[in-house]
């Protein structure tokens, strides 16, 4: 059977740069940092005091007040970003198409803040202090579950938990579901919200986080020699994927085509990327193969670019290994320099940025790249956004566990 | 005692996200006020918290209407 072509018809996002696609995208193009001092809790003993918090988010704007308390914040974000994406796409879920519309939303960690809260309640007051909504508010698939419930989407419903690759895996898996003809449209992406003392403590003790507390907006500096770890962000990025036929039939606006998805595993270490960037290399290669294109055809890479020593060096190495001379010609950027690292939401958010880069022929910058690491010698679009002709864009996500997912978008004019 | 009734309705209003005006003594949580079984559990917990009482599971199961809650709490606070 012939594979269905899959296009993007709707975008939705919430990031530390703003609520909504327009605000986040404009901030990214302006090179604004969304990182600041943590305001959600106060623990002066934690060595890390900075994060990319989403500000001024009111869940009741998107969710019935009665339902708000049944979901942890990562689900609130998924609900809001899904609403934005669906409205943007104009896709209506009706009795006729309900079974052909699915939801696949990833999250790296899920409701850890809810776990912290109710664990304390349990220790203090026993089981009768634990909410009957505790389990549904924290489990990862309830992001997709609640979105399907809200809109009556009765097609495939699933979730991905592959750490920082969750968003990309979710979008890639959803793409394959449509390609195989099992659904006509999928609400797909990633969501995350774990800016909580326990999560920050956990990442801190791994030495994964930047400790640049005195200059938060300078802390996320991918590919820079002075980078000292990633900065945790929160938010959600959701796209509406649709078969080309479905999109054309209803006269939908088409942003771009999703034409390639690759996966790989490092099989090397639980948290350190494989030493020569081999997992990332094989993942990008698989995505290009799936897209049936040559490395020279990629114009832009939205890098994983976390601002950790290992990732940025090894991702660069992997790009050079795959793209050879072309590695020095294509444009790369890490939007994490502005959003921070949204973990399981990163792939979702960066898919939206990649699609908008293609549509607007503009590449978002990597900010704070003041002194490039000599081992990071490619064109990372430092400081300022710039115009570029983009036909193909690649978005990379690599997760703890050595799990990798890359997706390829194509400019499409119909 | 009208105080208890008012407080009970207020709690229900907050927990279920509905106007106090819609809540009547004869209202059933599930049939009239849109609650599900998990909402019921949470409502009972909220009553316990607000009135400083314990409502055992056997008693909680019998509280299906607003009146049931008011009567039970009145009995407890006697």
Tab-separated table of N, CA and C in Angstrom, chain A residues 275-348:
chain	number	residue	atom	x	y	z
A	275	UNK	N	30.223	8.128	22.759
A	275	UNK	CA	31.428	8.941	22.809
A	275	UNK	C	31.779	9.620	21.485
A	276	UNK	N	31.411	9.019	20.385
A	276	UNK	CA	31.719	9.642	19.090
A	276	UNK	C	30.471	10.210	18.424
A	277	UNK	N	29.402	10.367	19.188
A	277	UNK	CA	28.162	10.875	18.616
A	277	UNK	C	27.496	9.876	17.690
A	278	UNK	N	27.844	8.620	17.871
A	278	UNK	CA	27.382	7.580	16.957
A	278	UNK	C	25.857	7.431	16.935
A	279	UNK	N	25.231	7.485	18.101
A	279	UNK	CA	23.766	7.325	18.160
A	279	UNK	C	23.058	8.449	17.422
A	280	UNK	N	23.537	9.666	17.645
A	280	UNK	CA	22.945	10.829	16.977
A	280	UNK	C	23.162	10.737	15.473
A	281	UNK	N	24.362	10.337	15.082
A	281	UNK	CA	24.693	10.184	13.671
A	281	UNK	C	23.750	9.194	12.982
A	282	UNK	N	23.579	8.032	13.603
A	282	UNK	CA	22.727	7.014	12.988
A	282	UNK	C	21.256	7.441	12.957
A	283	UNK	N	20.885	8.237	13.960
A	283	UNK	CA	19.493	8.700	14.020
A	283	UNK	C	19.204	9.694	12.889
A	284	UNK	N	20.105	10.665	12.714
A	284	UNK	CA	19.921	11.640	11.632
A	284	UNK	C	19.939	10.928	10.277
A	285	UNK	N	20.849	9.974	10.142
A	285	UNK	CA	20.955	9.224	8.883
A	285	UNK	C	19.649	8.477	8.591
A	286	UNK	N	19.070	7.900	9.638
A	286	UNK	CA	17.805	7.169	9.459
A	286	UNK	C	16.677	8.121	9.046
A	287	UNK	N	16.677	9.316	9.618
A	287	UNK	CA	15.619	10.281	9.277
A	287	UNK	C	15.730	10.717	7.827
A	288	UNK	N	16.957	10.939	7.376
A	288	UNK	CA	17.181	11.337	5.976
A	288	UNK	C	16.810	10.203	5.013
A	289	UNK	N	17.113	8.997	5.429
A	289	UNK	CA	16.766	7.845	4.596
A	289	UNK	C	15.249	7.729	4.464
A	290	UNK	N	14.577	7.921	5.591
A	290	UNK	CA	13.111	7.848	5.575
A	290	UNK	C	12.534	8.943	4.673
A	291	UNK	N	13.188	10.109	4.674
A	291	UNK	CA	12.723	11.230	3.841
A	291	UNK	C	13.148	11.058	2.382
A	292	UNK	N	13.983	10.076	2.143
A	292	UNK	CA	14.541	9.819	0.803
A	292	UNK	C	15.262	11.039	0.237
A	293	UNK	N	16.097	11.639	1.079
A	293	UNK	CA	16.889	12.780	0.607
A	293	UNK	C	18.368	12.570	0.952
A	294	UNK	N	19.210	13.363	0.306
A	294	UNK	CA	20.647	13.312	0.551
A	294	UNK	C	21.014	14.359	1.603
A	295	UNK	N	22.094	14.148	2.335
A	295	UNK	CA	22.504	15.119	3.359
A	295	UNK	C	22.601	16.555	2.815
A	296	UNK	N	23.047	16.712	1.584
A	296	UNK	CA	23.231	18.053	1.003
A	296	UNK	C	21.922	18.817	0.882
A	297	UNK	N	20.794	18.123	0.973
A	297	UNK	CA	19.505	18.792	0.793
A	297	UNK	C	19.006	19.478	2.062
A	298	UNK	N	19.612	19.144	3.205
A	298	UNK	CA	19.197	19.784	4.468
A	298	UNK	C	19.800	21.192	4.525
A	299	UNK	N	18.932	22.196	4.758
A	299	UNK	CA	19.397	23.578	4.847
A	299	UNK	C	19.542	24.061	6.281
A	300	UNK	N	18.754	23.442	7.166
A	300	UNK	CA	18.730	23.936	8.543
A	300	UNK	C	18.573	22.785	9.526
A	301	UNK	N	19.327	22.831	10.604
A	301	UNK	CA	19.142	21.862	11.689
A	301	UNK	C	18.773	22.617	12.962
A	302	UNK	N	17.593	22.329	13.501
A	302	UNK	CA	17.273	22.802	14.845
A	302	UNK	C	17.896	21.759	15.767
A	303	UNK	N	19.054	22.119	16.312
A	303	UNK	CA	19.873	21.157	17.053
A	303	UNK	C	19.249	20.810	18.402
A	304	UNK	N	19.658	19.657	18.927
A	304	UNK	CA	19.283	19.353	20.308
A	304	UNK	C	19.945	20.405	21.197
A	305	UNK	N	21.245	20.691	20.951
A	305	UNK	CA	21.946	21.840	21.539
A	305	UNK	C	21.553	22.227	22.952
A	306	UNK	N	21.874	21.380	23.910
A	306	UNK	CA	21.352	21.586	25.260
A	306	UNK	C	22.139	22.558	26.104
A	307	UNK	N	23.383	22.847	25.696
A	307	UNK	CA	24.288	23.668	26.509
A	307	UNK	C	25.027	22.832	27.562
A	308	UNK	N	24.991	21.518	27.394
A	308	UNK	CA	25.853	20.671	28.229
A	308	UNK	C	27.140	20.411	27.444
A	309	UNK	N	28.193	20.143	28.194
A	309	UNK	CA	29.486	19.918	27.551
A	309	UNK	C	29.387	18.783	26.530
A	310	UNK	N	28.862	17.650	26.982
A	310	UNK	CA	28.841	16.478	26.117
A	310	UNK	C	27.944	16.647	24.903
A	311	UNK	N	26.713	17.061	25.132
A	311	UNK	CA	25.791	17.079	23.993
A	311	UNK	C	26.319	17.923	22.845
A	312	UNK	N	26.705	19.143	23.147
A	312	UNK	CA	26.998	20.080	22.059
A	312	UNK	C	28.219	19.636	21.250
A	313	UNK	N	29.178	19.087	21.960
A	313	UNK	CA	30.388	18.600	21.300
A	313	UNK	C	30.080	17.364	20.438
A	314	UNK	N	29.326	16.432	21.016
A	314	UNK	CA	29.075	15.178	20.319
A	314	UNK	C	28.033	15.334	19.217
A	315	UNK	N	27.088	16.235	19.415
A	315	UNK	CA	26.110	16.480	18.345
A	315	UNK	C	26.830	17.096	17.139
A	316	UNK	N	27.749	18.010	17.437
A	316	UNK	CA	28.543	18.621	16.365
A	316	UNK	C	29.338	17.547	15.618
A	317	UNK	N	29.940	16.661	16.381
A	317	UNK	CA	30.723	15.582	15.781
A	317	UNK	C	29.854	14.709	14.868
A	318	UNK	N	28.649	14.425	15.352
A	318	UNK	CA	27.725	13.579	14.577
A	318	UNK	C	27.293	14.291	13.298
A	319	UNK	N	27.041	15.586	13.404
A	319	UNK	CA	26.630	16.356	12.214
A	319	UNK	C	27.752	16.335	11.180
A	320	UNK	N	28.981	16.515	11.652
A	320	UNK	CA	30.127	16.515	10.724
A	320	UNK	C	30.309	15.151	10.062
A	321	UNK	N	30.069	14.110	10.845
A	321	UNK	CA	30.251	12.764	10.311
A	321	UNK	C	29.230	12.480	9.211
A	322	UNK	N	28.015	12.941	9.406
A	322	UNK	CA	26.969	12.663	8.423
A	322	UNK	C	27.021	13.618	7.233
A	323	UNK	N	27.197	14.902	7.516
A	323	UNK	CA	27.056	15.900	6.445
A	323	UNK	C	28.383	16.250	5.762
A	324	UNK	N	29.482	15.820	6.349
A	324	UNK	CA	30.817	16.081	5.787
A	324	UNK	C	30.999	17.565	5.452
A	325	UNK	N	31.401	17.919	4.239
A	325	UNK	CA	31.639	19.331	3.892
A	325	UNK	C	30.383	20.185	4.040
A	326	UNK	N	29.260	19.569	3.753
A	326	UNK	CA	27.992	20.305	3.820
A	326	UNK	C	27.688	20.767	5.250
A	327	UNK	N	28.296	20.102	6.251
A	327	UNK	CA	28.082	20.487	7.656
A	327	UNK	C	28.458	21.948	7.875
A	328	UNK	N	29.445	22.417	7.108
A	328	UNK	CA	29.912	23.788	7.284
A	328	UNK	C	29.068	24.785	6.491
A	329	UNK	N	28.221	24.270	5.617
A	329	UNK	CA	27.403	25.152	4.775
A	329	UNK	C	25.992	25.316	5.315
A	330	UNK	N	25.465	24.283	5.963
A	330	UNK	CA	24.082	24.386	6.433
A	330	UNK	C	24.020	25.240	7.703
A	331	UNK	N	22.840	25.738	7.992
A	331	UNK	CA	22.649	26.553	9.196
A	331	UNK	C	22.136	25.675	10.329
A	332	UNK	N	22.654	25.952	11.503
A	332	UNK	CA	22.247	25.215	12.702
A	332	UNK	C	21.837	26.262	13.724
A	333	UNK	N	20.872	25.947	14.584
A	333	UNK	CA	20.701	26.799	15.762
A	333	UNK	C	20.095	25.986	16.888
A	334	UNK	N	20.317	26.473	18.101
A	334	UNK	CA	19.675	25.860	19.260
A	334	UNK	C	18.747	26.900	19.881
A	335	UNK	N	17.447	26.673	19.698
A	335	UNK	CA	16.474	27.593	20.312
A	335	UNK	C	16.435	27.405	21.831
A	336	UNK	N	17.070	26.327	22.314
A	336	UNK	CA	17.170	26.146	23.774
A	336	UNK	C	17.988	27.258	24.410
A	337	UNK	N	18.801	27.959	23.613
A	337	UNK	CA	19.547	29.083	24.167
A	337	UNK	C	18.585	30.142	24.710
A	338	UNK	N	17.341	30.125	24.205
A	338	UNK	CA	16.339	31.105	24.653
A	338	UNK	C	15.235	30.500	25.517
A	339	UNK	N	14.797	29.286	25.148
A	339	UNK	CA	13.687	28.669	25.893
A	339	UNK	C	14.169	27.885	27.111
A	340	UNK	N	15.453	27.565	27.142
A	340	UNK	CA	15.908	26.549	28.083
A	340	UNK	C	15.531	25.190	27.504
A	341	UNK	N	15.801	24.153	28.271
A	341	UNK	CA	15.544	22.790	27.806
A	341	UNK	C	14.199	22.313	28.346
A	342	UNK	N	13.251	22.182	27.434
A	342	UNK	CA	11.900	21.795	27.855
A	342	UNK	C	11.726	20.279	27.978
A	343	UNK	N	12.813	19.554	28.037
A	343	UNK	CA	12.803	18.102	28.264
A	343	UNK	C	11.825	17.415	27.295
A	344	UNK	N	10.806	16.766	27.835
A	344	UNK	CA	9.879	16.038	26.968
A	344	UNK	C	9.074	16.926	26.035
A	345	UNK	N	9.044	18.214	26.296
A	345	UNK	CA	8.320	19.141	25.412
A	345	UNK	C	9.222	19.710	24.328
A	346	UNK	N	10.533	19.512	24.474
A	346	UNK	CA	11.492	20.153	23.571
A	346	UNK	C	11.200	19.821	22.102
A	347	UNK	N	10.981	18.555	21.810
A	347	UNK	CA	10.728	18.146	20.432
A	347	UNK	C	9.484	18.804	19.865
A	348	UNK	N	8.456	18.932	20.682
A	348	UNK	CA	7.215	19.567	20.232
A	348	UNK	C	7.425	21.031	19.909
